[in-house]
Amino acid sequence: MGDAGGRPLVLLHGLFSSAQVNWIKFGNARILADAGFAVFMPDLRAHGQSDAPHDPAAYPADVLVRDLKAVIGALGLTRYDLGGFSLGSRTAVRGVLAGLAPDRLVLGGLGLSGLSGWARRSAHFVDAIDRFGTIERGDPAFVAQTFMKSMKIDRVAARLLLGSVDDTGPEALESVTMRTLCVCGADDSDNGSAQELAAALPDAVYVEVPGTHMSSVTFKDMGRAIAAFLDEPV
Protein backbone atom coordinates (compact mmCIF):
# COMPACT_ATOMS: atom_id res chain seq x y z
CA MET A 1 0.00 0.00 0.00
CA GLY A 2 1.23 3.51 -0.77
CA ASP A 3 3.57 5.08 -3.28
CA ALA A 4 6.03 2.56 -4.70
CA GLY A 5 8.66 5.27 -4.44
CA GLY A 6 8.04 5.83 -0.74
CA ARG A 7 10.29 4.68 2.07
CA PRO A 8 9.82 0.91 2.49
CA LEU A 9 8.12 -0.29 5.67
CA VAL A 10 7.59 -4.01 6.28
CA LEU A 11 4.83 -4.85 8.79
CA LEU A 12 4.15 -8.31 10.22
CA HIS A 13 0.81 -9.29 11.76
CA GLY A 14 0.08 -11.28 14.90
CA LEU A 15 -0.81 -14.89 15.64
CA PHE A 16 -4.07 -16.17 14.05
CA SER A 17 -4.48 -12.80 12.31
CA SER A 18 -3.55 -11.46 8.86
CA ALA A 19 -2.28 -8.32 7.20
CA GLN A 20 -5.88 -7.45 6.34
CA VAL A 21 -7.12 -7.65 9.94
CA ASN A 22 -4.06 -6.30 11.76
CA TRP A 23 -3.06 -3.46 9.48
CA ILE A 24 -5.54 -2.72 6.71
CA LYS A 25 -9.10 -3.23 8.00
CA PHE A 26 -9.02 -0.53 10.68
CA GLY A 27 -7.07 2.07 8.71
CA ASN A 28 -3.61 1.96 10.24
CA ALA A 29 -1.86 0.91 7.02
CA ARG A 30 -3.58 3.77 5.21
CA ILE A 31 -2.25 6.24 7.80
CA LEU A 32 1.28 5.00 7.15
CA ALA A 33 0.84 4.98 3.37
CA ASP A 34 -0.50 8.54 3.49
CA ALA A 35 2.56 9.49 5.55
CA GLY A 36 4.71 8.57 2.54
CA PHE A 37 5.64 4.95 3.19
CA ALA A 38 5.53 2.04 0.78
CA VAL A 39 3.98 -0.49 3.17
CA PHE A 40 4.63 -4.19 2.59
CA MET A 41 2.43 -6.52 4.67
CA PRO A 42 3.02 -10.22 4.03
CA ASP A 43 0.73 -12.86 5.50
CA LEU A 44 2.79 -15.17 7.69
CA ARG A 45 3.08 -18.85 6.87
CA ALA A 46 -0.13 -20.69 7.89
CA HIS A 47 -2.04 -17.38 7.98
CA GLY A 48 -4.22 -15.33 5.67
CA GLN A 49 -3.52 -15.84 1.98
CA SER A 50 -0.24 -17.69 2.55
CA ASP A 51 0.09 -21.47 2.32
CA ALA A 52 -0.60 -23.62 5.39
CA PRO A 53 1.21 -26.90 4.72
CA HIS A 54 0.64 -29.89 7.00
CA ASP A 55 4.10 -31.37 6.47
CA PRO A 56 6.16 -30.94 9.67
CA ALA A 57 9.23 -30.45 7.49
CA ALA A 58 7.74 -27.11 6.40
CA TYR A 59 8.19 -25.74 9.92
CA PRO A 60 11.90 -25.79 10.83
CA ALA A 61 13.12 -23.63 13.71
CA ASP A 62 12.54 -19.93 13.10
CA VAL A 63 10.77 -20.58 9.81
CA LEU A 64 9.03 -17.18 10.05
CA VAL A 65 12.43 -15.49 10.22
CA ARG A 66 13.54 -17.45 7.16
CA ASP A 67 10.38 -16.34 5.38
CA LEU A 68 10.91 -12.71 6.42
CA LYS A 69 14.47 -12.70 5.14
CA ALA A 70 13.27 -14.26 1.87
CA VAL A 71 10.57 -11.59 1.44
CA ILE A 72 12.98 -8.73 2.09
CA GLY A 73 15.46 -10.29 -0.32
CA ALA A 74 12.81 -10.79 -3.01
CA LEU A 75 11.74 -7.15 -2.66
CA GLY A 76 15.35 -6.06 -2.99
CA LEU A 77 15.17 -3.89 0.14
CA THR A 78 18.40 -2.47 1.50
CA ARG A 79 17.13 0.58 3.43
CA TYR A 80 13.83 -0.07 5.15
CA ASP A 81 11.98 0.01 8.46
CA LEU A 82 10.52 -3.11 10.06
CA GLY A 83 7.58 -3.52 12.41
CA GLY A 84 5.25 -6.09 13.81
CA PHE A 85 2.47 -6.84 16.23
CA SER A 86 2.66 -9.64 18.82
CA LEU A 87 4.02 -12.70 16.94
CA GLY A 88 5.03 -10.29 14.18
CA SER A 89 7.07 -8.32 16.72
CA ARG A 90 8.77 -11.48 17.98
CA THR A 91 9.58 -12.39 14.39
CA ALA A 92 11.00 -8.92 13.74
CA VAL A 93 13.28 -9.12 16.80
CA ARG A 94 14.52 -12.58 15.90
CA GLY A 95 15.02 -11.38 12.32
CA VAL A 96 17.34 -8.66 13.60
CA LEU A 97 19.19 -11.22 15.72
CA ALA A 98 19.52 -13.35 12.57
CA GLY A 99 21.19 -10.55 10.63
CA LEU A 100 18.49 -8.23 9.31
CA ALA A 101 19.39 -4.56 9.68
CA PRO A 102 16.35 -2.28 9.38
CA ASP A 103 16.98 1.39 10.07
CA ARG A 104 14.20 1.46 12.66
CA LEU A 105 12.13 -1.15 14.45
CA VAL A 106 8.51 -1.06 15.63
CA LEU A 107 7.38 -3.62 18.21
CA GLY A 108 3.63 -3.57 18.81
CA GLY A 109 1.80 -5.57 21.46
CA LEU A 110 4.98 -7.06 22.89
CA GLY A 111 6.51 -7.06 26.36
CA LEU A 112 9.77 -8.40 27.68
CA SER A 113 8.29 -11.66 29.00
CA GLY A 114 6.57 -12.18 25.65
CA LEU A 115 10.03 -12.75 24.21
CA SER A 116 11.71 -14.66 27.00
CA GLY A 117 8.60 -16.59 28.04
CA TRP A 118 7.34 -17.60 24.60
CA ALA A 119 7.24 -21.32 25.47
CA ARG A 120 4.59 -20.65 28.13
CA ARG A 121 2.61 -18.37 25.83
CA SER A 122 2.81 -20.89 22.98
CA ALA A 123 1.54 -23.66 25.27
CA HIS A 124 -1.59 -21.58 25.90
CA PHE A 125 -2.38 -21.50 22.18
CA VAL A 126 -1.53 -25.16 21.63
CA ASP A 127 -4.00 -25.96 24.41
CA ALA A 128 -6.64 -23.83 22.67
CA ILE A 129 -6.03 -25.73 19.42
CA ASP A 130 -6.19 -29.12 21.12
CA ARG A 131 -9.44 -28.28 22.92
CA PHE A 132 -10.97 -26.35 20.00
CA GLY A 133 -14.75 -26.58 19.90
CA THR A 134 -15.10 -27.57 23.56
CA ILE A 135 -13.85 -24.40 25.29
CA GLU A 136 -16.60 -22.55 27.14
CA ARG A 137 -16.93 -18.85 27.90
CA GLY A 138 -14.90 -17.92 30.98
CA ASP A 139 -12.08 -20.31 30.12
CA PRO A 140 -8.76 -18.45 29.54
CA ALA A 141 -8.56 -20.08 26.09
CA PHE A 142 -12.03 -18.96 24.97
CA VAL A 143 -10.83 -15.77 23.28
CA ALA A 144 -8.21 -17.69 21.27
CA GLN A 145 -10.83 -20.23 20.20
CA THR A 146 -13.22 -17.47 19.11
CA PHE A 147 -10.51 -15.68 17.12
CA MET A 148 -9.42 -18.90 15.41
CA LYS A 149 -13.03 -19.52 14.40
CA SER A 150 -13.49 -16.02 12.99
CA MET A 151 -10.20 -16.21 11.05
CA LYS A 152 -10.82 -19.78 9.81
CA ILE A 153 -7.40 -20.84 11.03
CA ASP A 154 -5.94 -24.12 9.78
CA ARG A 155 -5.29 -25.58 13.22
CA VAL A 156 -2.97 -28.36 12.06
CA ALA A 157 -0.67 -25.85 10.36
CA ALA A 158 -0.93 -23.36 13.23
CA ARG A 159 0.07 -26.01 15.77
CA LEU A 160 3.11 -26.93 13.70
CA LEU A 161 4.05 -23.27 13.33
CA LEU A 162 3.85 -22.66 17.08
CA GLY A 163 6.50 -25.33 17.60
CA SER A 164 8.95 -23.49 15.34
CA VAL A 165 9.20 -20.33 17.49
CA ASP A 166 11.65 -20.26 20.39
CA ASP A 167 12.31 -18.08 23.45
CA THR A 168 14.52 -14.99 23.16
CA GLY A 169 16.43 -14.20 26.33
CA PRO A 170 16.82 -10.59 27.55
CA GLU A 171 20.60 -10.81 27.14
CA ALA A 172 20.16 -11.07 23.36
CA LEU A 173 18.50 -7.66 23.16
CA GLU A 174 21.78 -5.77 23.47
CA SER A 175 22.29 -6.66 19.80
CA VAL A 176 19.09 -4.85 18.77
CA THR A 177 20.73 -1.46 18.51
CA MET A 178 18.53 0.42 16.05
CA ARG A 179 16.04 3.04 17.25
CA THR A 180 12.96 1.11 18.38
CA LEU A 181 9.35 1.96 19.19
CA CYS A 182 7.56 -0.24 21.74
CA VAL A 183 3.88 0.59 21.25
CA CYS A 184 1.23 -1.18 23.29
CA GLY A 185 -2.38 -0.88 24.36
CA ALA A 186 -3.00 0.65 27.78
CA ASP A 187 -4.85 -2.50 28.83
CA ASP A 188 -2.61 -5.00 27.05
CA SER A 189 -0.44 -7.15 29.28
CA ASP A 190 -0.81 -10.39 27.30
CA ASN A 191 2.87 -10.44 26.37
CA GLY A 192 4.25 -8.84 29.50
CA SER A 193 5.37 -5.25 30.03
CA ALA A 194 6.19 -3.16 26.96
CA GLN A 195 7.78 -0.60 29.27
CA GLU A 196 10.21 -3.26 30.51
CA LEU A 197 10.99 -4.23 26.92
CA ALA A 198 11.74 -0.62 26.00
CA ALA A 199 14.01 -0.32 29.04
CA ALA A 200 15.88 -3.50 28.09
CA LEU A 201 16.63 -2.33 24.54
CA PRO A 202 19.64 -0.09 23.86
CA ASP A 203 17.70 2.68 22.08
CA ALA A 204 13.94 2.40 22.54
CA VAL A 205 10.92 4.52 23.41
CA TYR A 206 7.59 3.35 24.83
CA VAL A 207 4.28 4.79 23.60
CA GLU A 208 0.91 3.84 25.06
CA VAL A 209 -2.19 3.67 22.84
CA PRO A 210 -5.77 2.70 23.72
CA GLY A 211 -6.98 -0.87 23.88
CA THR A 212 -6.33 -4.43 24.91
CA HIS A 213 -4.19 -6.93 23.03
CA MET A 214 -7.13 -7.74 20.77
CA SER A 215 -8.49 -4.21 20.34
CA SER A 216 -5.42 -1.95 20.15
CA VAL A 217 -5.02 -2.56 16.41
CA THR A 218 -8.61 -1.38 15.87
CA PHE A 219 -7.74 2.15 16.99
CA LYS A 220 -6.05 4.52 14.56
CA ASP A 221 -3.86 5.67 17.46
CA MET A 222 -1.64 2.68 16.65
CA GLY A 223 -0.97 3.89 13.11
CA ARG A 224 -0.53 7.49 14.23
CA ALA A 225 2.00 6.49 16.89
CA ILE A 226 4.00 4.47 14.37
CA ALA A 227 3.88 7.29 11.80
CA ALA A 228 5.04 9.86 14.36
CA PHE A 229 7.94 7.64 15.42
CA LEU A 230 9.01 6.93 11.85
CA ASP A 231 8.82 10.64 11.03
CA GLU A 232 11.94 11.14 13.14
CA PRO A 233 15.12 11.60 11.06
CA VAL A 234 17.02 8.34 10.49
PDB file of C-alpha atoms in Angstrom, residues 39-187:
ATOM      1  CA  VAL A  39       3.980  -0.491   3.170  1.00  0.00           C
ATOM      2  CA  PHE A  40       4.631  -4.189   2.590  1.00  0.00           C
ATOM      3  CA  MET A  41       2.433  -6.519   4.666  1.00  0.00           C
ATOM      4  CA  PRO A  42       3.024 -10.222   4.031  1.00  0.00           C
ATOM      5  CA  ASP A  43       0.729 -12.864   5.495  1.00  0.00           C
ATOM      6  CA  LEU A  44       2.793 -15.165   7.691  1.00  0.00           C
ATOM      7  CA  ARG A  45       3.082 -18.854   6.869  1.00  0.00           C
ATOM      8  CA  ALA A  46      -0.134 -20.695   7.888  1.00  0.00           C
ATOM      9  CA  HIS A  47      -2.041 -17.381   7.977  1.00  0.00           C
ATOM     10  CA  GLY A  48      -4.216 -15.326   5.671  1.00  0.00           C
ATOM     11  CA  GLN A  49      -3.523 -15.844   1.976  1.00  0.00           C
ATOM     12  CA  SER A  50      -0.243 -17.694   2.555  1.00  0.00           C
ATOM     13  CA  ASP A  51       0.088 -21.466   2.324  1.00  0.00           C
ATOM     14  CA  ALA A  52      -0.605 -23.621   5.386  1.00  0.00           C
ATOM     15  CA  PRO A  53       1.210 -26.896   4.721  1.00  0.00           C
ATOM     16  CA  HIS A  54       0.640 -29.895   7.004  1.00  0.00           C
ATOM     17  CA  ASP A  55       4.103 -31.368   6.469  1.00  0.00           C
ATOM     18  CA  PRO A  56       6.158 -30.939   9.672  1.00  0.00           C
ATOM     19  CA  ALA A  57       9.228 -30.451   7.488  1.00  0.00           C
ATOM     20  CA  ALA A  58       7.737 -27.108   6.396  1.00  0.00           C
ATOM     21  CA  TYR A  59       8.195 -25.738   9.924  1.00  0.00           C
ATOM     22  CA  PRO A  60      11.896 -25.792  10.835  1.00  0.00           C
ATOM     23  CA  ALA A  61      13.120 -23.635  13.711  1.00  0.00           C
ATOM     24  CA  ASP A  62      12.537 -19.926  13.098  1.00  0.00           C
ATOM     25  CA  VAL A  63      10.768 -20.577   9.808  1.00  0.00           C
ATOM     26  CA  LEU A  64       9.033 -17.183  10.045  1.00  0.00           C
ATOM     27  CA  VAL A  65      12.431 -15.493  10.222  1.00  0.00           C
ATOM     28  CA  ARG A  66      13.536 -17.452   7.164  1.00  0.00           C
ATOM     29  CA  ASP A  67      10.381 -16.340   5.382  1.00  0.00           C
ATOM     30  CA  LEU A  68      10.908 -12.712   6.422  1.00  0.00           C
ATOM     31  CA  LYS A  69      14.468 -12.700   5.135  1.00  0.00           C
ATOM     32  CA  ALA A  70      13.270 -14.258   1.870  1.00  0.00           C
ATOM     33  CA  VAL A  71      10.569 -11.591   1.443  1.00  0.00           C
ATOM     34  CA  ILE A  72      12.979  -8.727   2.086  1.00  0.00           C
ATOM     35  CA  GLY A  73      15.457 -10.288  -0.317  1.00  0.00           C
ATOM     36  CA  ALA A  74      12.813 -10.785  -3.013  1.00  0.00           C
ATOM     37  CA  LEU A  75      11.736  -7.154  -2.662  1.00  0.00           C
ATOM     38  CA  GLY A  76      15.354  -6.058  -2.989  1.00  0.00           C
ATOM     39  CA  LEU A  77      15.166  -3.893   0.136  1.00  0.00           C
ATOM     40  CA  THR A  78      18.405  -2.470   1.500  1.00  0.00           C
ATOM     41  CA  ARG A  79      17.131   0.582   3.427  1.00  0.00           C
ATOM     42  CA  TYR A  80      13.832  -0.068   5.152  1.00  0.00           C
ATOM     43  CA  ASP A  81      11.982   0.012   8.458  1.00  0.00           C
ATOM     44  CA  LEU A  82      10.520  -3.115  10.064  1.00  0.00           C
ATOM     45  CA  GLY A  83       7.581  -3.516  12.406  1.00  0.00           C
ATOM     46  CA  GLY A  84       5.246  -6.088  13.814  1.00  0.00           C
ATOM     47  CA  PHE A  85       2.470  -6.839  16.229  1.00  0.00           C
ATOM     48  CA  SER A  86       2.656  -9.644  18.816  1.00  0.00           C
ATOM     49  CA  LEU A  87       4.015 -12.700  16.943  1.00  0.00           C
ATOM     50  CA  GLY A  88       5.032 -10.291  14.179  1.00  0.00           C
ATOM     51  CA  SER A  89       7.073  -8.321  16.716  1.00  0.00           C
ATOM     52  CA  ARG A  90       8.767 -11.476  17.982  1.00  0.00           C
ATOM     53  CA  THR A  91       9.584 -12.385  14.387  1.00  0.00           C
ATOM     54  CA  ALA A  92      11.000  -8.919  13.738  1.00  0.00           C
ATOM     55  CA  VAL A  93      13.280  -9.122  16.803  1.00  0.00           C
ATOM     56  CA  ARG A  94      14.518 -12.582  15.899  1.00  0.00           C
ATOM     57  CA  GLY A  95      15.016 -11.381  12.324  1.00  0.00           C
ATOM     58  CA  VAL A  96      17.345  -8.661  13.595  1.00  0.00           C
ATOM     59  CA  LEU A  97      19.195 -11.218  15.721  1.00  0.00           C
ATOM     60  CA  ALA A  98      19.515 -13.345  12.565  1.00  0.00           C
ATOM     61  CA  GLY A  99      21.189 -10.550  10.631  1.00  0.00           C
ATOM     62  CA  LEU A 100      18.486  -8.233   9.310  1.00  0.00           C
ATOM     63  CA  ALA A 101      19.391  -4.563   9.678  1.00  0.00           C
ATOM     64  CA  PRO A 102      16.353  -2.276   9.383  1.00  0.00           C
ATOM     65  CA  ASP A 103      16.984   1.388  10.070  1.00  0.00           C
ATOM     66  CA  ARG A 104      14.196   1.461  12.658  1.00  0.00           C
ATOM     67  CA  LEU A 105      12.131  -1.149  14.451  1.00  0.00           C
ATOM     68  CA  VAL A 106       8.511  -1.064  15.634  1.00  0.00           C
ATOM     69  CA  LEU A 107       7.375  -3.618  18.214  1.00  0.00           C
ATOM     70  CA  GLY A 108       3.632  -3.573  18.812  1.00  0.00           C
ATOM     71  CA  GLY A 109       1.797  -5.567  21.457  1.00  0.00           C
ATOM     72  CA  LEU A 110       4.981  -7.062  22.887  1.00  0.00           C
ATOM     73  CA  GLY A 111       6.505  -7.057  26.358  1.00  0.00           C
ATOM     74  CA  LEU A 112       9.773  -8.405  27.681  1.00  0.00           C
ATOM     75  CA  SER A 113       8.290 -11.659  29.001  1.00  0.00           C
ATOM     76  CA  GLY A 114       6.574 -12.180  25.653  1.00  0.00           C
ATOM     77  CA  LEU A 115      10.028 -12.751  24.206  1.00  0.00           C
ATOM     78  CA  SER A 116      11.709 -14.658  27.002  1.00  0.00           C
ATOM     79  CA  GLY A 117       8.597 -16.595  28.039  1.00  0.00           C
ATOM     80  CA  TRP A 118       7.340 -17.596  24.602  1.00  0.00           C
ATOM     81  CA  ALA A 119       7.237 -21.316  25.473  1.00  0.00           C
ATOM     82  CA  ARG A 120       4.593 -20.650  28.128  1.00  0.00           C
ATOM     83  CA  ARG A 121       2.614 -18.372  25.830  1.00  0.00           C
ATOM     84  CA  SER A 122       2.808 -20.885  22.983  1.00  0.00           C
ATOM     85  CA  ALA A 123       1.542 -23.658  25.266  1.00  0.00           C
ATOM     86  CA  HIS A 124      -1.591 -21.580  25.905  1.00  0.00           C
ATOM     87  CA  PHE A 125      -2.380 -21.496  22.175  1.00  0.00           C
ATOM     88  CA  VAL A 126      -1.535 -25.160  21.625  1.00  0.00           C
ATOM     89  CA  ASP A 127      -4.002 -25.964  24.407  1.00  0.00           C
ATOM     90  CA  ALA A 128      -6.645 -23.832  22.668  1.00  0.00           C
ATOM     91  CA  ILE A 129      -6.034 -25.729  19.423  1.00  0.00           C
ATOM     92  CA  ASP A 130      -6.189 -29.119  21.116  1.00  0.00           C
ATOM     93  CA  ARG A 131      -9.443 -28.278  22.923  1.00  0.00           C
ATOM     94  CA  PHE A 132     -10.966 -26.352  20.004  1.00  0.00           C
ATOM     95  CA  GLY A 133     -14.747 -26.576  19.903  1.00  0.00           C
ATOM     96  CA  THR A 134     -15.099 -27.571  23.562  1.00  0.00           C
ATOM     97  CA  ILE A 135     -13.849 -24.403  25.288  1.00  0.00           C
ATOM     98  CA  GLU A 136     -16.597 -22.548  27.144  1.00  0.00           C
ATOM     99  CA  ARG A 137     -16.929 -18.849  27.896  1.00  0.00           C
ATOM    100  CA  GLY A 138     -14.896 -17.925  30.976  1.00  0.00           C
ATOM    101  CA  ASP A 139     -12.082 -20.307  30.124  1.00  0.00           C
ATOM    102  CA  PRO A 140      -8.764 -18.447  29.540  1.00  0.00           C
ATOM    103  CA  ALA A 141      -8.559 -20.083  26.092  1.00  0.00           C
ATOM    104  CA  PHE A 142     -12.032 -18.964  24.972  1.00  0.00           C
ATOM    105  CA  VAL A 143     -10.830 -15.769  23.278  1.00  0.00           C
ATOM    106  CA  ALA A 144      -8.211 -17.688  21.272  1.00  0.00           C
ATOM    107  CA  GLN A 145     -10.830 -20.235  20.200  1.00  0.00           C
ATOM    108  CA  THR A 146     -13.216 -17.470  19.110  1.00  0.00           C
ATOM    109  CA  PHE A 147     -10.511 -15.681  17.120  1.00  0.00           C
ATOM    110  CA  MET A 148      -9.420 -18.898  15.408  1.00  0.00           C
ATOM    111  CA  LYS A 149     -13.032 -19.520  14.400  1.00  0.00           C
ATOM    112  CA  SER A 150     -13.490 -16.022  12.988  1.00  0.00           C
ATOM    113  CA  MET A 151     -10.199 -16.209  11.054  1.00  0.00           C
ATOM    114  CA  LYS A 152     -10.824 -19.778   9.814  1.00  0.00           C
ATOM    115  CA  ILE A 153      -7.395 -20.839  11.033  1.00  0.00           C
ATOM    116  CA  ASP A 154      -5.940 -24.118   9.785  1.00  0.00           C
ATOM    117  CA  ARG A 155      -5.286 -25.582  13.217  1.00  0.00           C
ATOM    118  CA  VAL A 156      -2.968 -28.362  12.058  1.00  0.00           C
ATOM    119  CA  ALA A 157      -0.671 -25.853  10.361  1.00  0.00           C
ATOM    120  CA  ALA A 158      -0.930 -23.361  13.228  1.00  0.00           C
ATOM    121  CA  ARG A 159       0.070 -26.006  15.767  1.00  0.00           C
ATOM    122  CA  LEU A 160       3.111 -26.925  13.700  1.00  0.00           C
ATOM    123  CA  LEU A 161       4.051 -23.272  13.334  1.00  0.00           C
ATOM    124  CA  LEU A 162       3.851 -22.661  17.077  1.00  0.00           C
ATOM    125  CA  GLY A 163       6.503 -25.328  17.599  1.00  0.00           C
ATOM    126  CA  SER A 164       8.951 -23.488  15.339  1.00  0.00           C
ATOM    127  CA  VAL A 165       9.197 -20.331  17.488  1.00  0.00           C
ATOM    128  CA  ASP A 166      11.648 -20.255  20.392  1.00  0.00           C
ATOM    129  CA  ASP A 167      12.306 -18.078  23.449  1.00  0.00           C
ATOM    130  CA  THR A 168      14.515 -14.995  23.162  1.00  0.00           C
ATOM    131  CA  GLY A 169      16.434 -14.196  26.332  1.00  0.00           C
ATOM    132  CA  PRO A 170      16.819 -10.588  27.552  1.00  0.00           C
ATOM    133  CA  GLU A 171      20.605 -10.815  27.139  1.00  0.00           C
ATOM    134  CA  ALA A 172      20.163 -11.071  23.358  1.00  0.00           C
ATOM    135  CA  LEU A 173      18.502  -7.663  23.163  1.00  0.00           C
ATOM    136  CA  GLU A 174      21.779  -5.769  23.470  1.00  0.00           C
ATOM    137  CA  SER A 175      22.295  -6.659  19.797  1.00  0.00           C
ATOM    138  CA  VAL A 176      19.085  -4.853  18.775  1.00  0.00           C
ATOM    139  CA  THR A 177      20.734  -1.463  18.510  1.00  0.00           C
ATOM    140  CA  MET A 178      18.531   0.420  16.045  1.00  0.00           C
ATOM    141  CA  ARG A 179      16.043   3.037  17.254  1.00  0.00           C
ATOM    142  CA  THR A 180      12.957   1.111  18.379  1.00  0.00           C
ATOM    143  CA  LEU A 181       9.351   1.955  19.194  1.00  0.00           C
ATOM    144  CA  CYS A 182       7.559  -0.237  21.739  1.00  0.00           C
ATOM    145  CA  VAL A 183       3.880   0.588  21.248  1.00  0.00           C
ATOM    146  CA  CYS A 184       1.229  -1.176  23.287  1.00  0.00           C
ATOM    147  CA  GLY A 185      -2.384  -0.881  24.362  1.00  0.00           C
ATOM    148  CA  ALA A 186      -2.997   0.647  27.782  1.00  0.00           C
ATOM    149  CA  ASP A 187      -4.848  -2.502  28.834  1.00  0.00           C
TER     150      ASP A 187
END
